[in-house]
Amino acid sequence: MNEQNLFKRLLADDRGGQALLASLAVIAVALPILNLVVPASSALHVSTYTVALFGKYLSYALLALALDLVWGYCGILSLGHAAFFALGGYAIGMYLMRQIGDRGVYGNPNLPDFMVFLNWKELPWYWHGFEHFWFAALMVMLAPALLAYLFGWFAFRSRVTGVYLSIITQALTYALMLAFFRNEMGFGGNNGLTDFKDILGYSLQSNATRIGLFLASVLALALGYLAARYVVCSKLGRVVVAVRDAEDRARFIGYKTESYKLWIFVFSAVLAGIAGALYVPQVGIINPGEFSPLNSIELVIWVAVGGRGTLYGAIAGAILVNYAKTYFTGALPDVWLFALGALFVLVTLFLPRGIVGLLRRRRMGKTAPTNLVNSL
Amino acid sequence: MNGSVFKRVGRVLRGQRGATNAAEGMHTAVPNEVDTTHGPILYVENVTVSFDGFKALNNLTLYIDDGELRCIIGPNGAGKTTMMDVITGKTRPDTGQVFFGQTMDLTRMTEYQIAAAGIGRKFQKPTVFPEHSVFTNLELAMRADKRVWTSLTARLSGEQRYRIDEVLMTNGLNDLRQLYAGQLSHGQKQWLEIGMLLVQSPRVLLVDEPVAGMTHQEMDQTGELLTRLAGAHSVVVVEHDMEFVRSIARKVTVLHEGSVLAEGSMDEVQNDARVIEVYLGGAPC
């Protein structure tokens, strides 16, 4: 298939997507210039800290995109999606730990510091291979995919739906958090993995590497958006929406609905894993706190605020809420959790379609001629 | 009851003969082909389903002939919907057999396999995909390879579009094709759902209360459509509206407490003493 055509087809009726990709292109050019070229004394200079912060927001945005696929399009309210994010993060974290080599506090060329501290003599079997970037990159996708596949296979086959499914996903991420807290698991326990030195041979402290990671996040988000857009525009995407709205009907016209749910769940987990892998090198640490159920719930709020079932809405929601979080936790740290809770309540009550829904209603006026839809 | 035993024996014999013929290389019983050479397309035999001790179906035996239009009536709780659940694989019978043609054991198949084999079902409450257009609803229902990976790259062929257009003409929704299905009126949803059955090209259509909530005119049109479909398809209609049943029925089966109470033409059934008893109740007026 002609790539140019495919690209055009995906974005033809997608004003939100066009705006998103345009903004990504702008910041991908502007931020590096403002950081590297504009002198630090200038008012226009953007600090490396800010660049990394944006990179973090973008990885959150990719995570929100992943959740929107399963929640907005398939109706699976996963309250444990941060687990896939954290697994991706741990996978890249293990690579970064192996990159430290003998520069750790204990100077052991083979073992990460926490293993030396625990008196371990050799590397556990599941740490092998992580010295190679390609292997870690593979695991970034494979580990979340495998967990999602196993979990989804059991849950969807047993026809667990609705709030029960949400509760199990919550339990899943909680169980993983408890497991990763244990030192014997071999993932650094409480402290997680940190003190990273470099990635692919480039120092994580240097400006250029920071910019590189930021650009990688921009690229991942853009490609992730296009991939998700391809999925929701395909017949598969239409079936997934059909399953969300009338699963029995879909089943009785001949769709094995659990396979569709499983596919979209695994795909979403892979996106979440990639988001985690971009997040960890930019914040410099991954610990079991990332599995905390609270993170997954916050993620749901981002998507709800932006507007689920639109893809770009989830991305906008993630960036806006996290920007607000950065501001509030700095200016009024005590208020943030209340503000977040209030935001969720308000959005649920007054903006069931999120900010995107609000904008659409504005544009369409009160008569809302939403009846004309495009069938590809 | 003699007849049913005879038919059953017939099917068993038929199965053996199929095997012999296959050996001779003359006729192979393809598992995905519905074998109706003996007449009936649907065999429901001695089926019992109980929920917490309550027998929703009680030793129910019923045959639907290939191409016939059958109406099934009965008071509330007679087991009409449970019967459809059993045929479409939603509910597994405790005992008894359900065969599609002479070779396909429906009790061993899942809902989507049964649908793919050629049994379409319309629900009692009209069920369509509200956030898809009328056209997309039909596209999704269309007979096609419905596996996940195929769907990822599937595109409608010209022939498939033509088929959808044809159905849109048949069910009178052509002008509404771009509308969200959720915006249709109750009657239009019923029609869309029937259309969704049609694009599947099923051999058997199970239609649960097709005229509920329809105007008289819509009812007439629906009756006409169902009558037209019979012949090329077998149509099983469950309905409460006696007037409607009378207008389309050739053969009527009355269910009561999970088994067949009477079977025959509408007139025969209406004059059956037991049917009158059940419908008018034992209560003295």
XYZ file of C-alpha atoms in Angstrom:
661
model
C 0.000 0.000 0.000
C 1.180 3.493 -0.811
C 2.396 5.028 2.418
C 1.606 8.565 1.424
C -1.965 7.585 0.703
C -2.345 5.677 3.922
C -1.097 8.662 5.879
C -3.562 10.966 4.145
C -6.432 8.558 4.615
C -5.775 8.255 8.334
C -5.798 11.988 8.898
C -8.312 13.065 6.275
C -11.239 13.667 8.628
C -9.263 13.964 11.791
C -8.829 17.635 12.652
C -7.745 16.775 16.186
C -5.085 14.432 14.879
C -3.823 16.997 12.391
C -3.551 19.566 15.159
C -1.771 17.049 17.370
C 0.826 16.085 14.785
C 1.380 19.727 13.861
C 1.980 20.662 17.502
C 4.339 17.743 17.927
C 6.290 18.868 14.866
C 6.505 22.408 16.248
C 7.803 21.411 19.674
C 10.176 18.880 18.131
C 11.860 21.726 16.281
C 11.387 24.579 18.748
C 12.408 23.040 22.064
C 15.815 21.723 20.949
C 16.628 25.065 19.339
C 15.510 27.059 22.368
C 17.527 24.753 24.563
C 20.738 24.298 22.583
C 21.055 27.420 20.429
C 19.479 30.198 22.460
C 21.961 31.255 25.169
C 21.027 30.559 28.781
C 20.928 34.273 29.537
C 18.105 34.867 27.057
C 14.508 34.951 28.265
C 13.616 32.538 25.483
C 16.021 29.873 26.653
C 14.382 26.608 27.651
C 16.179 24.735 30.378
C 17.122 21.088 30.045
C 14.886 20.432 33.018
C 11.909 21.744 31.048
C 12.809 19.645 28.028
C 12.937 16.537 30.192
C 9.642 17.555 31.771
C 8.041 17.775 28.337
C 9.515 14.414 27.457
C 7.886 13.008 30.573
C 4.529 14.501 29.625
C 4.811 12.974 26.184
C 5.444 9.518 27.589
C 2.397 9.979 29.823
C 0.469 11.029 26.741
C 1.407 7.786 25.000
C 0.205 5.903 28.062
C -3.094 7.795 27.971
C -3.434 6.947 24.285
C -3.010 3.278 25.183
C -5.710 3.453 27.833
C -8.077 5.287 25.502
C -7.895 2.377 23.070
C -9.173 -0.107 25.619
C -11.439 2.182 27.610
C -12.746 4.650 25.061
C -13.067 2.236 22.168
C -13.559 -1.150 23.767
C -15.249 -0.160 27.022
C -12.730 -2.010 29.179
C -12.070 0.297 32.114
C -8.627 -0.887 33.095
C -7.622 0.406 36.508
C -4.245 -1.268 36.266
C -2.781 0.075 33.082
C 0.156 1.654 34.853
C 1.364 -1.918 35.436
C 2.227 -2.271 31.753
C 3.888 1.134 31.813
C 5.970 0.092 34.819
C 6.945 -3.222 33.230
C 8.223 -1.394 30.161
C 10.055 0.941 32.494
C 11.657 -1.908 34.408
C 12.782 -3.551 31.177
C 14.657 -0.445 30.043
C 15.795 0.142 33.631
C 17.481 -3.252 33.668
C 19.371 -2.319 30.505
C 20.421 0.978 32.047
C 21.612 -0.835 35.197
C 23.745 -3.161 33.114
C 25.201 -0.135 31.332
C 26.557 1.163 34.639
C 29.143 -1.619 34.658
C 31.844 -1.097 37.254
C 30.960 2.564 37.833
C 28.586 1.610 40.672
C 29.298 2.367 44.305
C 30.667 -1.139 44.856
C 32.472 -1.219 41.536
C 31.282 -4.695 40.638
C 31.433 -5.025 36.846
C 28.709 -7.676 36.674
C 26.290 -7.039 39.475
C 24.164 -3.938 40.056
C 24.767 -2.307 43.413
C 21.673 -3.636 45.116
C 22.661 -7.217 44.326
C 26.095 -6.699 45.803
C 24.415 -5.190 48.839
C 22.187 -8.293 49.118
C 25.302 -10.456 48.929
C 24.249 -12.077 45.688
C 27.079 -13.811 43.905
C 25.801 -13.898 40.382
C 23.261 -12.355 38.103
C 19.807 -13.994 38.241
C 18.860 -15.774 34.987
C 16.202 -13.239 34.054
C 18.758 -10.440 34.031
C 20.711 -12.079 31.231
C 20.372 -10.466 27.858
C 19.569 -7.058 29.264
C 23.107 -5.886 28.562
C 21.977 -5.657 24.915
C 19.798 -2.736 23.973
C 17.918 -4.691 21.325
C 16.993 -7.355 23.861
C 15.774 -4.781 26.364
C 13.817 -3.011 23.633
C 12.173 -6.300 22.751
C 11.319 -6.974 26.386
C 9.869 -3.477 26.719
C 7.114 -4.699 24.413
C 7.109 -8.407 25.127
C 6.809 -8.344 28.924
C 3.675 -6.138 29.011
C 2.244 -8.016 26.019
C 2.677 -11.357 27.742
C 1.105 -10.183 30.977
C -1.791 -8.589 29.093
C -2.249 -11.720 27.021
C -2.375 -14.053 30.008
C -4.582 -11.764 32.042
C -6.896 -10.988 29.146
C -7.133 -14.577 28.022
C -8.462 -15.664 31.380
C -10.603 -12.619 32.063
C -12.279 -12.266 28.669
C -12.799 -15.978 28.195
C -14.612 -16.142 31.525
C -16.652 -13.161 30.346
C -15.697 -10.966 33.256
C -16.852 -7.472 32.367
C -17.624 -4.057 33.770
C -16.749 -3.137 37.292
C -15.582 -6.661 38.147
C -12.963 -6.509 35.449
C -11.859 -3.074 36.664
C -11.417 -4.415 40.174
C -9.314 -7.339 38.979
C -7.054 -5.049 36.943
C -6.612 -2.964 40.063
C -5.736 -6.071 42.040
C -3.266 -7.066 39.332
C -1.243 -3.877 39.571
C -1.421 -3.941 43.375
C -0.109 -7.500 43.477
C 2.730 -6.559 41.149
C 3.594 -3.602 43.343
C 3.845 -5.830 46.410
C 5.925 -8.344 44.488
C 8.346 -5.730 43.174
C 8.766 -4.317 46.678
C 10.366 -7.589 47.736
C 14.150 -7.637 47.582
C 14.188 -11.331 46.654
C 12.463 -10.501 43.357
C 15.754 -9.084 42.151
C 14.463 -5.774 40.857
C 15.969 -3.557 43.490
C 13.061 -3.843 45.933
C 11.942 -0.668 47.578
C 14.494 1.540 45.862
C 13.923 0.199 42.421
C 16.484 0.828 39.721
C 18.356 4.133 39.602
C 21.757 5.840 39.326
C 21.717 5.307 35.589
C 24.822 6.530 33.777
C 24.294 6.250 30.064
C 22.159 4.884 27.267
C 23.645 3.440 24.068
C 26.951 4.882 25.219
C 25.695 8.457 25.583
C 25.703 10.051 28.996
C 22.230 10.571 30.399
C 23.394 13.794 32.000
C 24.322 15.520 28.761
C 22.015 17.992 27.094
C 22.270 16.275 23.738
C 21.094 12.941 25.162
C 18.212 14.673 26.906
C 17.185 16.247 23.642
C 17.550 12.882 21.923
C 15.242 11.231 24.449
C 12.769 14.040 24.082
C 12.776 13.661 20.296
C 12.352 9.909 20.681
C 9.273 10.589 22.824
C 7.844 12.938 20.210
C 8.421 10.348 17.515
C 6.972 7.517 19.590
C 3.864 9.524 20.364
C 3.353 10.488 16.722
C 3.834 6.937 15.495
C 1.751 5.577 18.356
C -1.030 7.955 17.409
C -0.911 6.923 13.761
C -0.878 3.239 14.685
C -3.821 3.669 17.047
C -5.624 5.694 14.407
C -5.018 2.940 11.879
C -6.495 0.410 14.285
C -9.617 2.404 15.098
C -10.219 3.206 11.422
C -9.919 -0.429 10.409
C -12.757 -2.891 10.457
C -11.152 -4.295 13.598
C -11.667 -0.917 15.251
C -15.305 -0.841 14.227
C -15.826 -4.330 15.616
C -14.194 -3.250 18.867
C -16.648 -0.359 19.195
C -19.467 -2.765 18.372
C -18.285 -5.050 21.155
C -18.272 -2.097 23.531
C -21.863 -1.141 22.716
C -23.533 -4.511 22.170
C -21.277 -7.459 22.820
C -24.047 -10.051 22.477
C -25.081 -8.670 19.116
C -21.482 -8.840 17.912
C -21.203 -12.411 19.129
C -24.394 -13.491 17.389
C -23.338 -12.045 14.064
C -20.291 -14.248 14.226
C -17.469 -12.401 15.989
C -15.400 -14.118 18.614
C -15.582 -11.055 20.787
C -13.066 -12.223 23.373
C -10.373 -12.396 20.690
C -11.048 -8.811 19.709
C -10.870 -7.639 23.299
C -7.684 -9.590 23.820
C -6.074 -8.129 20.706
C -6.815 -4.529 21.612
C -5.806 -5.129 25.248
C -2.433 -6.572 24.252
C -1.827 -3.842 21.677
C -2.596 -1.244 24.299
C -0.254 -2.918 26.796
C 2.572 -2.763 24.246
C 2.020 0.973 23.755
C 1.985 1.431 27.528
C 5.243 -0.519 27.807
C 6.925 1.715 25.224
C 5.678 4.767 27.112
C 7.268 3.394 30.287
C 10.544 2.777 28.504
C 10.657 6.410 27.372
C 9.719 7.663 30.791
C 12.375 5.918 32.856
C 15.565 7.294 31.249
C 14.102 10.807 31.393
C 13.200 10.728 35.087
C 16.180 8.580 36.012
C 14.435 6.063 38.242
C 11.896 3.267 38.262
C 10.570 1.866 41.518
C 7.562 -0.209 42.617
C 5.646 2.996 43.313
C 4.931 3.098 39.580
C 2.695 0.053 40.060
C 0.660 1.896 42.662
C -3.089 1.685 41.950
C -3.251 5.442 42.400
C -1.170 5.940 39.245
C -3.601 3.904 37.194
C -6.516 5.881 38.559
C -4.816 9.171 37.762
C -4.328 7.880 34.268
C -8.058 7.251 33.948
C -8.652 10.845 35.013
C -6.333 12.184 32.295
C -8.290 10.311 29.667
C -11.648 11.327 31.123
C -10.627 14.986 31.244
C -9.363 15.009 27.677
C -12.299 13.057 26.327
C -12.293 9.346 25.753
C -12.856 7.636 22.474
C -11.031 10.289 20.439
C -7.328 9.372 20.909
C -6.082 12.976 20.647
C -8.374 13.894 23.545
C -6.552 11.452 25.785
C -3.233 12.956 24.763
C -4.432 16.495 25.452
C -5.864 15.387 28.796
C -2.620 13.747 29.879
C -0.554 16.821 29.051
C -2.988 19.315 30.602
C -3.531 17.445 33.850
C 0.171 16.778 34.284
C 1.032 20.361 33.568
C -1.504 21.339 36.239
C 0.023 18.765 38.562
C 3.510 20.186 38.087
C 2.168 23.655 38.803
C 0.044 22.719 41.812
C 2.534 20.415 43.489
C 5.007 23.291 43.260
C 2.750 26.176 44.234
C 0.109 24.568 46.463
C 1.268 21.025 47.288
C -1.546 20.317 49.751
C -4.259 21.197 47.288
C -3.279 18.944 44.404
C -5.090 15.731 45.402
C -8.261 17.650 46.201
C -8.022 19.455 42.899
C -7.576 16.145 41.086
C -10.562 14.610 42.835
C -12.716 17.643 42.147
C -11.620 17.599 38.518
C -12.734 14.002 38.152
C -16.099 14.629 39.762
C -16.727 17.737 37.669
C -15.722 16.080 34.427
C -17.884 13.049 35.148
C -20.882 15.207 35.987
C -20.625 17.962 33.421
C -18.277 16.829 30.690
C -18.911 13.159 29.985
C -17.038 13.599 26.705
C -14.242 15.617 28.273
C -12.702 18.772 26.863
C -12.941 17.439 23.333
C -16.667 16.964 23.760
C -16.977 20.529 25.006
C -15.077 21.941 22.035
C -17.116 19.901 19.591
C -20.362 21.108 21.096
C -19.146 24.701 20.815
C -18.238 24.307 17.202
C -21.412 22.541 16.193
C -23.694 24.979 17.979
C -26.777 23.967 19.851
C -28.435 21.962 17.094
C -25.531 19.519 17.071
C -25.913 17.849 13.693
C -23.833 14.896 14.734
C -25.893 12.525 12.671
C -23.729 12.556 9.574
C -20.922 10.161 10.083
C -18.253 9.035 7.789
C -18.138 5.398 6.911
C -14.725 4.690 5.512
C -44.628 -38.464 18.585
C -44.172 -41.309 16.178
C -43.047 -38.852 13.574
C -40.226 -37.475 15.686
C -38.803 -40.878 16.412
C -38.995 -41.665 12.744
C -37.154 -38.496 11.790
C -34.500 -39.080 14.350
C -33.907 -42.588 13.144
C -33.832 -41.142 9.682
C -31.047 -38.761 10.635
C -28.990 -41.493 12.178
C -29.385 -43.592 9.056
C -28.615 -40.570 6.968
C -25.369 -40.039 8.818
C -24.327 -43.628 8.147
C -25.226 -43.358 4.525
C -23.241 -40.151 4.247
C -20.228 -42.001 5.525
C -20.717 -44.851 3.084
C -21.072 -42.468 0.208
C -17.972 -40.625 1.218
C -16.138 -43.892 1.094
C -17.459 -44.387 -2.397
C -16.301 -40.913 -3.294
C -19.758 -39.833 -4.441
C -20.935 -37.545 -1.716
C -18.843 -36.104 1.059
C -20.524 -34.719 4.136
C -18.633 -31.434 4.343
C -18.741 -30.314 7.984
C -19.505 -26.705 7.052
C -22.291 -27.547 4.651
C -25.721 -27.859 6.161
C -27.090 -31.253 5.241
C -30.853 -30.933 4.848
C -31.425 -33.800 2.477
C -33.900 -35.308 4.870
C -36.090 -32.210 5.135
C -35.584 -30.533 8.478
C -32.788 -28.017 8.877
C -33.071 -27.706 12.633
C -33.515 -30.613 15.008
C -34.293 -29.867 18.639
C -34.762 -33.148 20.436
C -35.734 -33.882 24.032
C -34.056 -30.730 25.244
C -34.297 -29.865 28.919
C -32.877 -26.715 30.463
C -33.333 -25.886 34.099
C -32.392 -22.797 36.028
C -32.191 -23.468 39.771
C -34.638 -26.325 39.504
C -37.105 -24.441 37.311
C -37.436 -26.191 33.992
C -37.423 -23.492 31.331
C -37.462 -26.192 28.676
C -38.929 -29.553 29.472
C -38.154 -32.337 27.055
C -38.780 -30.042 24.116
C -38.798 -31.634 20.680
C -39.177 -29.499 17.596
C -38.209 -29.697 13.935
C -37.937 -26.838 11.514
C -38.053 -27.743 7.843
C -35.707 -26.234 5.318
C -37.270 -23.105 3.878
C -40.345 -23.047 6.072
C -41.820 -20.098 7.949
C -42.719 -21.187 11.438
C -44.382 -19.139 14.120
C -43.877 -20.004 17.738
C -46.332 -18.668 20.246
C -46.916 -19.251 23.897
C -47.611 -17.418 27.105
C -44.859 -15.697 29.077
C -42.376 -18.155 30.514
C -43.241 -20.829 27.965
C -39.555 -21.087 27.058
C -39.538 -19.324 23.704
C -36.469 -17.217 24.327
C -34.666 -20.035 26.132
C -35.237 -22.179 23.068
C -33.497 -19.538 20.937
C -30.692 -19.326 23.480
C -30.174 -23.064 23.181
C -30.142 -23.023 19.389
C -27.693 -20.119 19.203
C -25.340 -21.523 21.817
C -25.969 -18.992 24.547
C -27.405 -21.624 26.864
C -26.272 -25.228 26.994
C -29.050 -27.801 27.405
C -28.888 -30.122 30.408
C -30.045 -33.011 28.269
C -31.112 -33.474 24.691
C -29.670 -32.737 21.278
C -29.710 -29.810 18.931
C -28.595 -30.370 15.365
C -28.241 -27.983 12.464
C -28.846 -30.087 9.411
C -27.893 -33.635 10.079
C -24.252 -33.194 10.866
C -23.683 -30.101 12.990
C -24.089 -30.564 16.722
C -24.956 -27.081 17.972
C -24.490 -28.042 21.608
C -20.772 -28.380 20.898
C -20.388 -25.068 19.089
C -19.870 -21.540 20.395
C -22.093 -18.583 19.568
C -19.817 -17.203 16.886
C -19.328 -20.600 15.262
C -23.078 -21.115 15.118
C -23.540 -17.673 13.618
C -20.849 -18.389 11.043
C -22.476 -21.725 10.225
C -25.604 -19.888 9.160
C -28.007 -19.266 12.024
C -28.897 -15.623 12.470
C -30.736 -14.257 15.446
C -32.738 -11.119 16.089
C -33.153 -10.211 19.709
C -36.406 -9.398 21.440
C -35.210 -5.900 22.226
C -33.833 -4.446 19.002
C -30.069 -4.559 19.356
C -27.909 -2.637 16.911
C -24.604 -0.821 17.257
C -25.789 2.687 18.202
C -22.505 4.507 17.548
C -22.066 3.131 14.078
C -23.883 4.267 10.971
C -26.624 2.121 9.492
C -24.209 1.237 6.710
C -21.455 0.183 9.115
C -23.906 -1.922 11.091
C -24.569 -3.876 7.942
C -20.900 -3.967 7.017
C -20.047 -5.580 10.335
C -22.849 -8.109 10.039
C -21.849 -9.025 6.490
C -20.854 -12.589 5.842
C -17.053 -12.511 5.788
C -13.951 -13.825 7.465
C -14.489 -12.465 10.943
C -11.153 -13.285 12.545
C -9.188 -10.533 14.260
C -6.118 -10.234 12.062
C -8.185 -10.378 8.882
C -10.328 -7.531 10.166
C -7.289 -5.349 10.680
C -6.734 -5.043 6.931
C -10.200 -5.899 5.609
C -11.763 -3.538 3.076
C -15.176 -3.790 1.481
C -15.200 -5.178 -2.016
C -17.499 -3.756 -4.660
C -19.568 -6.888 -4.498
C -20.007 -6.515 -0.727
C -21.043 -2.876 -1.116
C -23.561 -3.954 -3.667
C -24.932 -6.538 -1.274
C -25.304 -3.923 1.463
C -27.069 -1.582 -0.971
C -29.389 -4.400 -1.882
C -30.320 -5.007 1.731
C -30.751 -1.271 2.352
C -33.246 -1.262 -0.498
C -35.029 -4.314 0.888
C -35.483 -2.958 4.367
C -36.219 0.595 3.299
C -33.334 2.217 5.188
C -31.461 3.431 2.130
C -32.089 7.120 2.837
C -30.902 6.682 6.403
C -27.685 4.839 5.614
C -25.404 7.533 7.030
C -27.395 7.996 10.212
C -26.122 6.651 13.508
C -28.111 3.532 14.304
C -28.758 4.966 17.756
C -30.824 7.726 16.162
C -33.260 5.381 14.460
C -36.795 4.919 15.721
C -37.732 1.683 17.429
C -39.311 0.256 14.301
C -36.365 1.286 12.132
C -33.994 -0.438 14.528
C -36.041 -3.608 14.160
C -35.662 -3.305 10.408
C -31.977 -2.644 10.627
C -31.530 -5.696 12.792
C -33.421 -7.819 10.295
C -31.182 -6.337 7.604
C -28.152 -7.335 9.650
C -29.440 -10.876 9.586
C -29.952 -10.733 5.846
C -26.409 -9.652 4.961
C -25.143 -12.656 6.869
C -26.975 -14.830 4.315
C -28.032 -17.263 7.001
C -29.874 -20.499 6.357
C -32.021 -20.050 9.436
C -33.340 -16.790 10.835
C -34.523 -16.784 14.414
C -36.634 -13.715 14.904
C -37.741 -12.789 18.400
C -40.790 -10.482 18.424
C -40.109 -8.640 15.182
C -43.129 -6.333 15.289
C -42.989 -5.167 18.885
C -43.386 -1.395 18.847
C -44.272 -1.179 15.174
C -47.160 0.641 13.574
C -49.719 -1.317 11.588
C -48.170 -0.334 8.326
C -44.689 -1.342 9.474
C -46.143 -4.625 10.687
C -47.591 -5.361 7.273
C -44.260 -4.614 5.635
C -42.424 -6.816 8.105
C -44.880 -9.632 7.527
C -44.415 -9.303 3.806
C -40.625 -9.326 4.178
C -40.597 -12.414 6.377
C -42.937 -14.281 4.045
C -40.706 -13.378 1.127
C -37.611 -14.614 2.937
C -39.114 -18.011 3.646
C -38.194 -20.462 0.965
C -34.649 -19.279 0.467
C -34.234 -19.219 4.248
C -35.963 -20.969 7.090
C -37.613 -18.389 9.283
C -38.625 -18.987 12.891
C -40.706 -16.198 14.360
C -41.506 -15.887 18.039
C -44.352 -13.455 18.455
C -47.032 -12.382 20.891
C -49.150 -10.458 18.428
C -51.791 -12.984 17.335
C -53.073 -10.857 14.521
C -49.600 -10.675 13.053
C -49.060 -14.398 13.469
C -52.344 -15.118 11.742
C -51.354 -12.876 8.835
C -48.086 -14.694 8.085
C -48.328 -18.134 9.630
C -48.475 -21.337 7.739
C -47.551 -23.534 10.635
C -47.745 -22.590 14.269
C -46.177 -24.231 17.292
C -47.563 -23.480 20.716
C -45.125 -23.771 23.596
C -46.262 -24.153 27.144
C -44.140 -24.730 30.237
C -41.137 -25.636 28.157
C -42.625 -28.151 25.780
C -44.761 -28.282 22.671
C -48.449 -28.082 23.456
C -49.822 -28.074 19.932
C -48.639 -27.755 16.376
C -50.523 -27.131 13.152
C -52.200 -24.412 11.137
C -53.410 -21.312 12.945
C -57.020 -22.517 12.807
C -56.213 -25.948 14.150
C -54.183 -24.485 16.946
C -56.778 -21.917 17.900
C -59.452 -24.577 18.200
C -57.267 -26.907 20.207
C -58.883 -27.434 23.596
C -55.586 -27.430 25.493
C -54.412 -24.235 23.818
C -57.657 -22.508 24.765
C -57.223 -23.759 28.304
C -53.677 -22.374 28.535
C -54.406 -19.063 26.884
C -57.715 -18.295 28.529
C -56.552 -19.797 31.781
C -58.189 -22.269 34.060
C -59.782 -19.343 35.818
C -63.548 -19.502 35.445
C -64.985 -16.312 34.072
